[in-house]
Coordinates of C-alpha atoms and ligand atoms in Angstrom, one line a residue:
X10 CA 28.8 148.9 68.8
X11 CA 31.4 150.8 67.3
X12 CA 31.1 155.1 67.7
X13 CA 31.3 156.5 64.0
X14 CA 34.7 158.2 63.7
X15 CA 34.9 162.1 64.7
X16 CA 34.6 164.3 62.0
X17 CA 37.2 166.4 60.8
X18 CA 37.7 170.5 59.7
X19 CA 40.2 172.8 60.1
X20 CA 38.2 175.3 62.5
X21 CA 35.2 174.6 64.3
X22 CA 33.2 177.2 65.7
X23 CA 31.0 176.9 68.7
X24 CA 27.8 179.4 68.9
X25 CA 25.9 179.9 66.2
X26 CA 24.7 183.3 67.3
X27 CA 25.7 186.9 65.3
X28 CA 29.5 186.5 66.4
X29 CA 29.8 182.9 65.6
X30 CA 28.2 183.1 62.5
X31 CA 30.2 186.3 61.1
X32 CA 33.2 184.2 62.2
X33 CA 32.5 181.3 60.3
X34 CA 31.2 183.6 57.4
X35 CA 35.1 185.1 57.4
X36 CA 37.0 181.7 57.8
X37 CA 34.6 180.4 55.0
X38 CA 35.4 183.4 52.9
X39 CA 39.3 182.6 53.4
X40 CA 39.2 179.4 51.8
X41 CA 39.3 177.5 55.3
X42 CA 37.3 174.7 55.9
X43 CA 34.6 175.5 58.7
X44 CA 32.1 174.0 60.8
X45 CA 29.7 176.1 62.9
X46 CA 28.0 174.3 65.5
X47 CA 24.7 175.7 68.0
X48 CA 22.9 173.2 69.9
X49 CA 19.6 175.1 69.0
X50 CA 18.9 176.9 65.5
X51 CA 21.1 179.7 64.3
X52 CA 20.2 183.1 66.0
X53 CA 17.7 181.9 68.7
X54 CA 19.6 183.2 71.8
X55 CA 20.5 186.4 72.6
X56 CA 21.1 187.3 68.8
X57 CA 17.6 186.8 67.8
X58 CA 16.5 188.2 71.1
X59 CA 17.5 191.7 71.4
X60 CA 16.7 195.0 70.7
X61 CA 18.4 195.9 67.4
X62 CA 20.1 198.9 68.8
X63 CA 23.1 200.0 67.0
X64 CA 25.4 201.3 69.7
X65 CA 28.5 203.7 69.5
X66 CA 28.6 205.4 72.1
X67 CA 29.7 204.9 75.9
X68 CA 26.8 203.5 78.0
X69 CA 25.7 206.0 80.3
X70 CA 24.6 203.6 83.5
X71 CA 28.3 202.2 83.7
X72 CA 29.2 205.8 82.9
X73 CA 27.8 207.1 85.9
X74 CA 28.2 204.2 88.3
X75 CA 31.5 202.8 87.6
X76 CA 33.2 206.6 86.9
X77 CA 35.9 207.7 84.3
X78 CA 38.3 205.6 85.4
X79 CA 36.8 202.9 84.3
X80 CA 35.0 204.4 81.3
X81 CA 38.6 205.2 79.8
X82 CA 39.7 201.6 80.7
X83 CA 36.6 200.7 78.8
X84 CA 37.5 203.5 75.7
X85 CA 39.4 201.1 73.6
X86 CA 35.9 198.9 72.7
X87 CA 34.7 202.0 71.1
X88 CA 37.4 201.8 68.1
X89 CA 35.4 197.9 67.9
X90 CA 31.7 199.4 67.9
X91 CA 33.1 202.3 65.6
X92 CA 34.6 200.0 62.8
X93 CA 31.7 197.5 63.7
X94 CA 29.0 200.2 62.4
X95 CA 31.5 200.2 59.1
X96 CA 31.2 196.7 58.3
X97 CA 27.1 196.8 58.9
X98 CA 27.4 199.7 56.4
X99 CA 28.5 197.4 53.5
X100 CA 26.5 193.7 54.9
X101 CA 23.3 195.0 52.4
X102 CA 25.5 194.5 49.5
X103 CA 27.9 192.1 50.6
X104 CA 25.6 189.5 52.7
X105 CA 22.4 190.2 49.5
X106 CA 20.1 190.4 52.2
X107 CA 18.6 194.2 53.7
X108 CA 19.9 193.8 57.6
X109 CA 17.5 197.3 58.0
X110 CA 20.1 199.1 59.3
X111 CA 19.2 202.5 59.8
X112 CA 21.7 205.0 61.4
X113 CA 19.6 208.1 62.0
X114 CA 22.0 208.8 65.4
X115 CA 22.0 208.2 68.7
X116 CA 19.9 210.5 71.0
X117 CA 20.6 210.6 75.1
X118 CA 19.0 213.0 76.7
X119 CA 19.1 214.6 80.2
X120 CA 16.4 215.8 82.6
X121 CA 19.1 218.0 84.8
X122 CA 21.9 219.5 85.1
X123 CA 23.9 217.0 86.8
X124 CA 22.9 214.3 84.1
X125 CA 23.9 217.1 81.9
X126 CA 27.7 218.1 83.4
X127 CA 28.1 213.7 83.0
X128 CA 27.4 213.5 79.3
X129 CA 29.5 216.8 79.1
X130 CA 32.3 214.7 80.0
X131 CA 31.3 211.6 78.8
X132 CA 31.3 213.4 75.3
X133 CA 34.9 215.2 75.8
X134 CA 36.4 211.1 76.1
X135 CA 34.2 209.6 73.5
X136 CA 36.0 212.6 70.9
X137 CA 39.5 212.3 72.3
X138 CA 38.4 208.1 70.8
X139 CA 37.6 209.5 68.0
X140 CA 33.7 209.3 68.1
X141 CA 31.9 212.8 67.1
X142 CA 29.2 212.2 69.5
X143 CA 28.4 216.0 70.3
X144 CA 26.6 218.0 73.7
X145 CA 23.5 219.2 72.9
X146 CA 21.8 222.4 74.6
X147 CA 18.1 222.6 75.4
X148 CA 17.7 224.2 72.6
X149 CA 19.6 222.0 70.2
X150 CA 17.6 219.7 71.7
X151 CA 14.7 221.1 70.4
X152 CA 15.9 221.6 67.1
X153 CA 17.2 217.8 66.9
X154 CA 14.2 216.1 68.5
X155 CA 11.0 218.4 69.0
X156 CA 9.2 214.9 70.0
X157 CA 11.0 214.7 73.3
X158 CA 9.6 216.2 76.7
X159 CA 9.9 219.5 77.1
X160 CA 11.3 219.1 80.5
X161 CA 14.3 217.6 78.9
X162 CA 17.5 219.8 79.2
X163 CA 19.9 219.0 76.8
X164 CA 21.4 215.7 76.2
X165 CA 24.5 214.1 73.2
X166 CA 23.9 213.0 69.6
X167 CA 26.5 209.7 68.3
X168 CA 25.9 210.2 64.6
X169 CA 27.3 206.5 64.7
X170 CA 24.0 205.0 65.9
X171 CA 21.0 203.5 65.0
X172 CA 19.1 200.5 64.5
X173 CA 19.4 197.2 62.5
X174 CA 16.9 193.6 62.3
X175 CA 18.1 190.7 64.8
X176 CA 15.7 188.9 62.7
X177 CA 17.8 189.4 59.5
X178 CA 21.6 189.3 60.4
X179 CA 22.1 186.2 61.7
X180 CA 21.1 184.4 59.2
X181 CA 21.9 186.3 56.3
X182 CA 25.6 186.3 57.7
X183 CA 24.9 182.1 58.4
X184 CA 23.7 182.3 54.8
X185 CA 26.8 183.7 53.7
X186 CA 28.5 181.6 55.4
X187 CA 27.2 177.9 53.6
X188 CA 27.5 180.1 49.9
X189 CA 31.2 180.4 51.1
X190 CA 31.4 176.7 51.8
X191 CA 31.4 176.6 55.7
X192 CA 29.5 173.5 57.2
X193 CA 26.7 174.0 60.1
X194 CA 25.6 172.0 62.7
X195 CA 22.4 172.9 63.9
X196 CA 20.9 171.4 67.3
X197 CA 24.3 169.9 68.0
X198 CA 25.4 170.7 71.7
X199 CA 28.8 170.3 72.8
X200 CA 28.9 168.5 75.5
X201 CA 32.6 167.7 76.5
X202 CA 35.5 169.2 74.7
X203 CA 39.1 166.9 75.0
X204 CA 42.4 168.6 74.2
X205 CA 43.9 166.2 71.3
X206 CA 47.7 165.5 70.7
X207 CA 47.0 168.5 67.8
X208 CA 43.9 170.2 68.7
X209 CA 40.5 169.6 69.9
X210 CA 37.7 167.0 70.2
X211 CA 34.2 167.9 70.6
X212 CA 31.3 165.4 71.5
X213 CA 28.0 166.6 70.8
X214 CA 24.9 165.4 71.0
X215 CA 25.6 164.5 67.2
X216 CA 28.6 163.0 67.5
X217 CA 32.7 164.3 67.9
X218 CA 33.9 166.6 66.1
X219 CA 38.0 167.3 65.6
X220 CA 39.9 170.3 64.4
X221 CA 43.1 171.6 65.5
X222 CA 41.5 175.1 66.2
X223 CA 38.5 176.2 68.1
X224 CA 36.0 179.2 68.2
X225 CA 34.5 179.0 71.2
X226 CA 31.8 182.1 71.2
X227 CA 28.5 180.8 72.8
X228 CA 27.4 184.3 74.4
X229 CA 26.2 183.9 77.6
X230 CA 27.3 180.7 77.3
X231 CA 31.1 180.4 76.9
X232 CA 31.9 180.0 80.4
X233 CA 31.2 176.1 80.8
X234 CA 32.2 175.7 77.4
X235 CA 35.5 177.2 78.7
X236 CA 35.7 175.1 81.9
X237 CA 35.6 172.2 80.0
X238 CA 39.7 173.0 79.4
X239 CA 40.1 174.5 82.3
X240 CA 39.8 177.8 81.3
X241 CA 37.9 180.3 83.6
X242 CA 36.0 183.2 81.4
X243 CA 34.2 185.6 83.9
X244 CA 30.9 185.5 81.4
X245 CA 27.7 185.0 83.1
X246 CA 23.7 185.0 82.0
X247 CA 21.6 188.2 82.7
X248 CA 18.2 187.6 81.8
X249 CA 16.3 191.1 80.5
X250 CA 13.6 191.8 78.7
X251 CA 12.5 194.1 75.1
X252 CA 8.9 195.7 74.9
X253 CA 7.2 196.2 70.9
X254 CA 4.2 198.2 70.1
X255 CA 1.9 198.3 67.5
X256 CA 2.7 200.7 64.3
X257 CA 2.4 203.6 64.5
X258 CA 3.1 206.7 62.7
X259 CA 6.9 208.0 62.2
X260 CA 7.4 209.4 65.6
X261 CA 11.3 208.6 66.4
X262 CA 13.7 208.9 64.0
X263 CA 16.8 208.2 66.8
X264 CA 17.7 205.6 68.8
X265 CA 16.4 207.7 72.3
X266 CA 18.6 207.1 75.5
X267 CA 17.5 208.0 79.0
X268 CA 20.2 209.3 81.6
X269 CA 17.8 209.4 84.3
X270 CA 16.6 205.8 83.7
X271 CA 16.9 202.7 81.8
X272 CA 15.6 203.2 78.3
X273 CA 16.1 202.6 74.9
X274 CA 13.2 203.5 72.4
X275 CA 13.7 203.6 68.6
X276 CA 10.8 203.0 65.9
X277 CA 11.3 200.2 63.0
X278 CA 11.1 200.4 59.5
X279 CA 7.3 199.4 59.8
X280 CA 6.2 201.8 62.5
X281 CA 6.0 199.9 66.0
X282 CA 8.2 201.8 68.8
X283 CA 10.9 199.0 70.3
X284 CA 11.1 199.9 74.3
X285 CA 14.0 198.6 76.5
X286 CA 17.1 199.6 77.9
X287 CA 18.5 196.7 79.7
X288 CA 15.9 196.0 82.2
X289 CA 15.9 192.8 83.7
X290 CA 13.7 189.8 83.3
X291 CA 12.9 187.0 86.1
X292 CA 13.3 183.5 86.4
X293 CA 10.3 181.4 86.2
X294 CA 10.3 179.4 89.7
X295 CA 9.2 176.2 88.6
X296 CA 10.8 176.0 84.8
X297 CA 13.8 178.3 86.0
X298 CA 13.5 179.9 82.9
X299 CA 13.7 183.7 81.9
X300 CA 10.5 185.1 82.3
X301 CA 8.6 188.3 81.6
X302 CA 8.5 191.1 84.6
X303 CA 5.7 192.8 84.4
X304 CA 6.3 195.7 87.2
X305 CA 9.3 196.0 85.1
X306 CA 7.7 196.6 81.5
X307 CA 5.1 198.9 83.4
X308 CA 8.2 201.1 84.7
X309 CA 10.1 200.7 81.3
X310 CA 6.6 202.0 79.6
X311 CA 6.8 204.9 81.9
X312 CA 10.1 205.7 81.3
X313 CA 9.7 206.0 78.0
X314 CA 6.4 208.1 77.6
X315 CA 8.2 210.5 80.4
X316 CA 10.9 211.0 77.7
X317 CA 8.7 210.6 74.8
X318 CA 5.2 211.3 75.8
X319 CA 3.9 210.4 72.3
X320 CA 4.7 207.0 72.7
X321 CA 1.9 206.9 75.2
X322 CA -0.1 206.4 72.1
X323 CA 0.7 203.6 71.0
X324 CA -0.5 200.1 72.7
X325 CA 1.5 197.2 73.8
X326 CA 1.8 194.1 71.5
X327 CA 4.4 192.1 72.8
X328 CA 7.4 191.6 75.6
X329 CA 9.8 188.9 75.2
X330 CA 13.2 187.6 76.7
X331 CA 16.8 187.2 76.1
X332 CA 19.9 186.1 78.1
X333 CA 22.7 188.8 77.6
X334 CA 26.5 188.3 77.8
X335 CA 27.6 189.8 80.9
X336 CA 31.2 190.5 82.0
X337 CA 31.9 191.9 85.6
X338 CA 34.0 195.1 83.9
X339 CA 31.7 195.5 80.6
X340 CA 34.5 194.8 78.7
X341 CA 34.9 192.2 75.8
X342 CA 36.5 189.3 76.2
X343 CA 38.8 188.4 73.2
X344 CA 41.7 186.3 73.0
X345 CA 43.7 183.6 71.3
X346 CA 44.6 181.3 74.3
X347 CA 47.4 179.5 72.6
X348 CA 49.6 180.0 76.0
X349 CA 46.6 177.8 77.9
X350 CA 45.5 175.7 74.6
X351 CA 47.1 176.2 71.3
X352 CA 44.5 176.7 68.9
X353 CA 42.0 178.1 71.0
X354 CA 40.0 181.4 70.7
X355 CA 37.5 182.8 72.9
X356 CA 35.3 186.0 72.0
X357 CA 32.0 187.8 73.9
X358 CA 31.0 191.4 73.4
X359 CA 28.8 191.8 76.6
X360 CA 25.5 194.1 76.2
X361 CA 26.0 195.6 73.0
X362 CA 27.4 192.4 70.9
X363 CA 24.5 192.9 68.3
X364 CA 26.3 195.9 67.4
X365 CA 29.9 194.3 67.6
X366 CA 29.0 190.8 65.9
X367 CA 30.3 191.9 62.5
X368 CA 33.6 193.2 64.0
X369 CA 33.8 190.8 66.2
X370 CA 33.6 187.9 63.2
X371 CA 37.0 189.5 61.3
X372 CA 38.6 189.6 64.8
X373 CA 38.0 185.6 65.8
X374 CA 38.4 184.9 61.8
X375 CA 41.7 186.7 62.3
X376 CA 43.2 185.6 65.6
X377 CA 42.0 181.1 64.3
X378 CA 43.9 182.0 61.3
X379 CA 46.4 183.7 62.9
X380 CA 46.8 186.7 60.8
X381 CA 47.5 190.0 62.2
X382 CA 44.3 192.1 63.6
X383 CA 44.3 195.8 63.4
X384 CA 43.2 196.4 67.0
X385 CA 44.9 196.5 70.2
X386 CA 43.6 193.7 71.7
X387 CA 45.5 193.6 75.1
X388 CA 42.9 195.4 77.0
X389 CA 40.8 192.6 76.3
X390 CA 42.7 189.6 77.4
X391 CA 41.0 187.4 80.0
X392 CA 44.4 188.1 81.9
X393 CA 43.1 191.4 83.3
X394 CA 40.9 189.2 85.7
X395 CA 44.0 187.4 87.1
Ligands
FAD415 C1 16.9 191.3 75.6 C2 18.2 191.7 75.0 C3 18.4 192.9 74.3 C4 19.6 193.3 73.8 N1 19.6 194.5 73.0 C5 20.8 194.7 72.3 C6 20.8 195.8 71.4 O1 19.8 196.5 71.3 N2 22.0 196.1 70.8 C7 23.1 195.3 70.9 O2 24.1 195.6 70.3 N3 23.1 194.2 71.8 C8 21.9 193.9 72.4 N4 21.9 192.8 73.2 C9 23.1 192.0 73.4 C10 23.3 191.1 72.2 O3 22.1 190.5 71.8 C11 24.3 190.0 72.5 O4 25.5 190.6 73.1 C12 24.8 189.3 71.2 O5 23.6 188.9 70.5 C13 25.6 188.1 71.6 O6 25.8 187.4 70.4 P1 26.6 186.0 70.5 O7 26.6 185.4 69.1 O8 27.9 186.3 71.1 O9 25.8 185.1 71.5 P2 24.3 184.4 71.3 O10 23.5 185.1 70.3 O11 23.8 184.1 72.7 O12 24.7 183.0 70.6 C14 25.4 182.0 71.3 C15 25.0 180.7 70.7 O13 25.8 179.7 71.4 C16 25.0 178.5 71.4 N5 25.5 177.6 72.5 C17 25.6 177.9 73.8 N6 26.1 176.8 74.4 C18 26.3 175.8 73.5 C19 26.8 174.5 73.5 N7 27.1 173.9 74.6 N8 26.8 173.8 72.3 C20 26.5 174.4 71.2 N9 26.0 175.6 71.1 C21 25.9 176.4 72.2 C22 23.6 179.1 71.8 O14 22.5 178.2 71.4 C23 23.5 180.4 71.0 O15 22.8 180.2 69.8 C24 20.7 192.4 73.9 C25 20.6 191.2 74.5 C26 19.3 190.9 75.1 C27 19.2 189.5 75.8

């Protein structure tokens, strides 16, 4: 029998979660011809999976674990979460579709002193980036969030942050993307990539696929995808799980961060309280799939009623799991690897790449087009890991 001939574009773009679909959205919006390929349905993965936080700030865990030096190495992504958060601004009217987004700010708070002294300088860096997160005293505190426990000290608003609807983004940016004349593939996995004499050949479980550049921006899944032309991307699979409750009354207007613990709590538009924070799921033994941890949801609960002890109110409805993009530093990965394979472009925002997707679509657009990006994007070469 004789294979049907490989199909042809000018970019193809593997991973059709929030960053591969803003990407094809923007290569579709510049006239070239696109196809966007997921081996499952658009948004499933991590994309459709995760919390809808709208981050802007510097994470406090790696804050306080990995130390300054690292959180100024790690500085630079804030200028990408920053101009990120302006692009989500404008998606409403330029996407037709309401992504939710909601931007009341960013609340940490502290329990002591200690926690207190970290955001203090945690704060000072995030300004000298430009970001006007500010310190808050207990009794700004107060002022700013009366719901929070009283024995809460102080803590940092990041006007910046919010909230915005997994559900939504996706695939009103996929949306976007057809109406701009991109093609997508949907349950289409790739399952060998070949370098070509000028480009790249893709078979998938629905035949090959040839263009002479490539988008490769599967999330948690890039690294295979990577190996496949030798090219080693330090992205790996961390299971973890988000908690919803039923509505309730307005309760939360900020997106509330813990330093003592894992948490993030914000209400949605309808009422129910989202509770997570990064806390991991397990693996099922006999399907090794990510599964719901229950001792973990009961001390995520906790958490959150310690630092909001109205949330105790509200009852449980639902936990479910996602597989995050992890990178050892924390750091994005983003790169056009024409040195190692001319053509190709590889992009993850680990942990917060809900928040990034939309800047992280005009970056990958960018570097496959190979127009000039208006970002420094040295500190996030896949060099740094040698
Ligand atoms: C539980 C959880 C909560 C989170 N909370 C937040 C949050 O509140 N705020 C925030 O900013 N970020 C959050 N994140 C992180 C965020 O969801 C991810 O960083 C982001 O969605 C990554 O988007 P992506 O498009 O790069 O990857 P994904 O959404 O994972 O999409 C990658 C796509 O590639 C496809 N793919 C993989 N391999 C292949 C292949 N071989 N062939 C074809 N297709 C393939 C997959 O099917 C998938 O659809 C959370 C993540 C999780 C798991």
């Amino acid at each position: 029998m004789v294979s049907a001939p490989p199909q042809t574009t000018e970019v193809l773009v593997v991973g059709g979660g929030i960053t591969g679909a803003a990407t094809a959205y923007r290569l579709a919006q510049a006239g070239v011809e696109t196809v966007l390929i997921d081996r499952f349905d658009l948004g499933t993965q991590a994309s459709g999976a995760n919390a809808g936080s709208m981050h802007g700030q510097i994470q406090f865990s790696p804050f306080r674990d990995n130390g300054e030096v690292w959180a100024r190495r790690w500085a630079p992504s804030l200028e990408l979460l920053d101009a990120s958060v302006e692009i989500w601004k404008g998606l409403n009217d330029e996407l037709g579709v309401d992504v939710e987004l909601r931007l009341g700010g960013g609340l940490l708070v502290a329990s002591d002193e200690r926690q207190l002294r970290m955001i203090e300088r945690k704060v000072a860096l995030e300004n000298a980036h430009g970001v006007a997160s500010q310190l808050l005293s207990r009794d700004d505190l107060r002022r700013v969030a009366p719901y929070v426990a009283d024995e809460m000290v102080g803590g940092e608003l990041c006007p910046i942050e919010g909230k915005a609807n997994p559900l939504l983004a996706t695939p009103a940016f996929a949306a976007a993307a057809l109406r701009a004349g991109a093609r997508i593939e949907r349950h289409c996995e790739v399952q060998a990539i070949e370098r070509t004499r000028d480009g790249f050949e893709l078979s998938t479980t629905r035949g090959r696929f040839r263009a002479p550049r490539l988008v490769l921006c599967a999330g948690a899944d890039t690294a295979p995808l990577g190996r496949m032309l030798g090219v080693e991307l330090p992205i790996e699979g961390h299971p973890m799980q988000v908690n919803v409750t039923e509505v309730v009354t307005p309760l939360v207007p900020h997106l509330v961060y813990f330093a003592g613990d894992r948490l993030t709590l914000k209400q949605a538009g309808i009422g129910s309280l989202l509770i997570g924070g990064g806390w991991p799921a397990t693996v099922h033994p006999r399907t090794g799939r990510p599964a719901v941890d229950l001792d973990g949801v009961r001390r995520n609960l906790a958490v959150a009623r310690r630092v909001v002890p109205a949330v105790g109110r509200a009852r449980l409805l639902r936990t479910w799991v996602g597989v995050n993009n992890g990178v050892p530093d924390e750091m994005p990965i983003i790169a056009a690897l024409d040195d190692v394979a001319p053509g190709l472009v590889v992009g993850t925002f680990p942990y917060l790449g809900f928040s990034a997707g939309p800047v992280m679509g005009e970056i990958l657009a960018a570097l496959a087009r190979g127009v000039e990006v208006p970002f420094d994007l040295a500190p996030f070469h896949p060099s740094r890991f040698g």
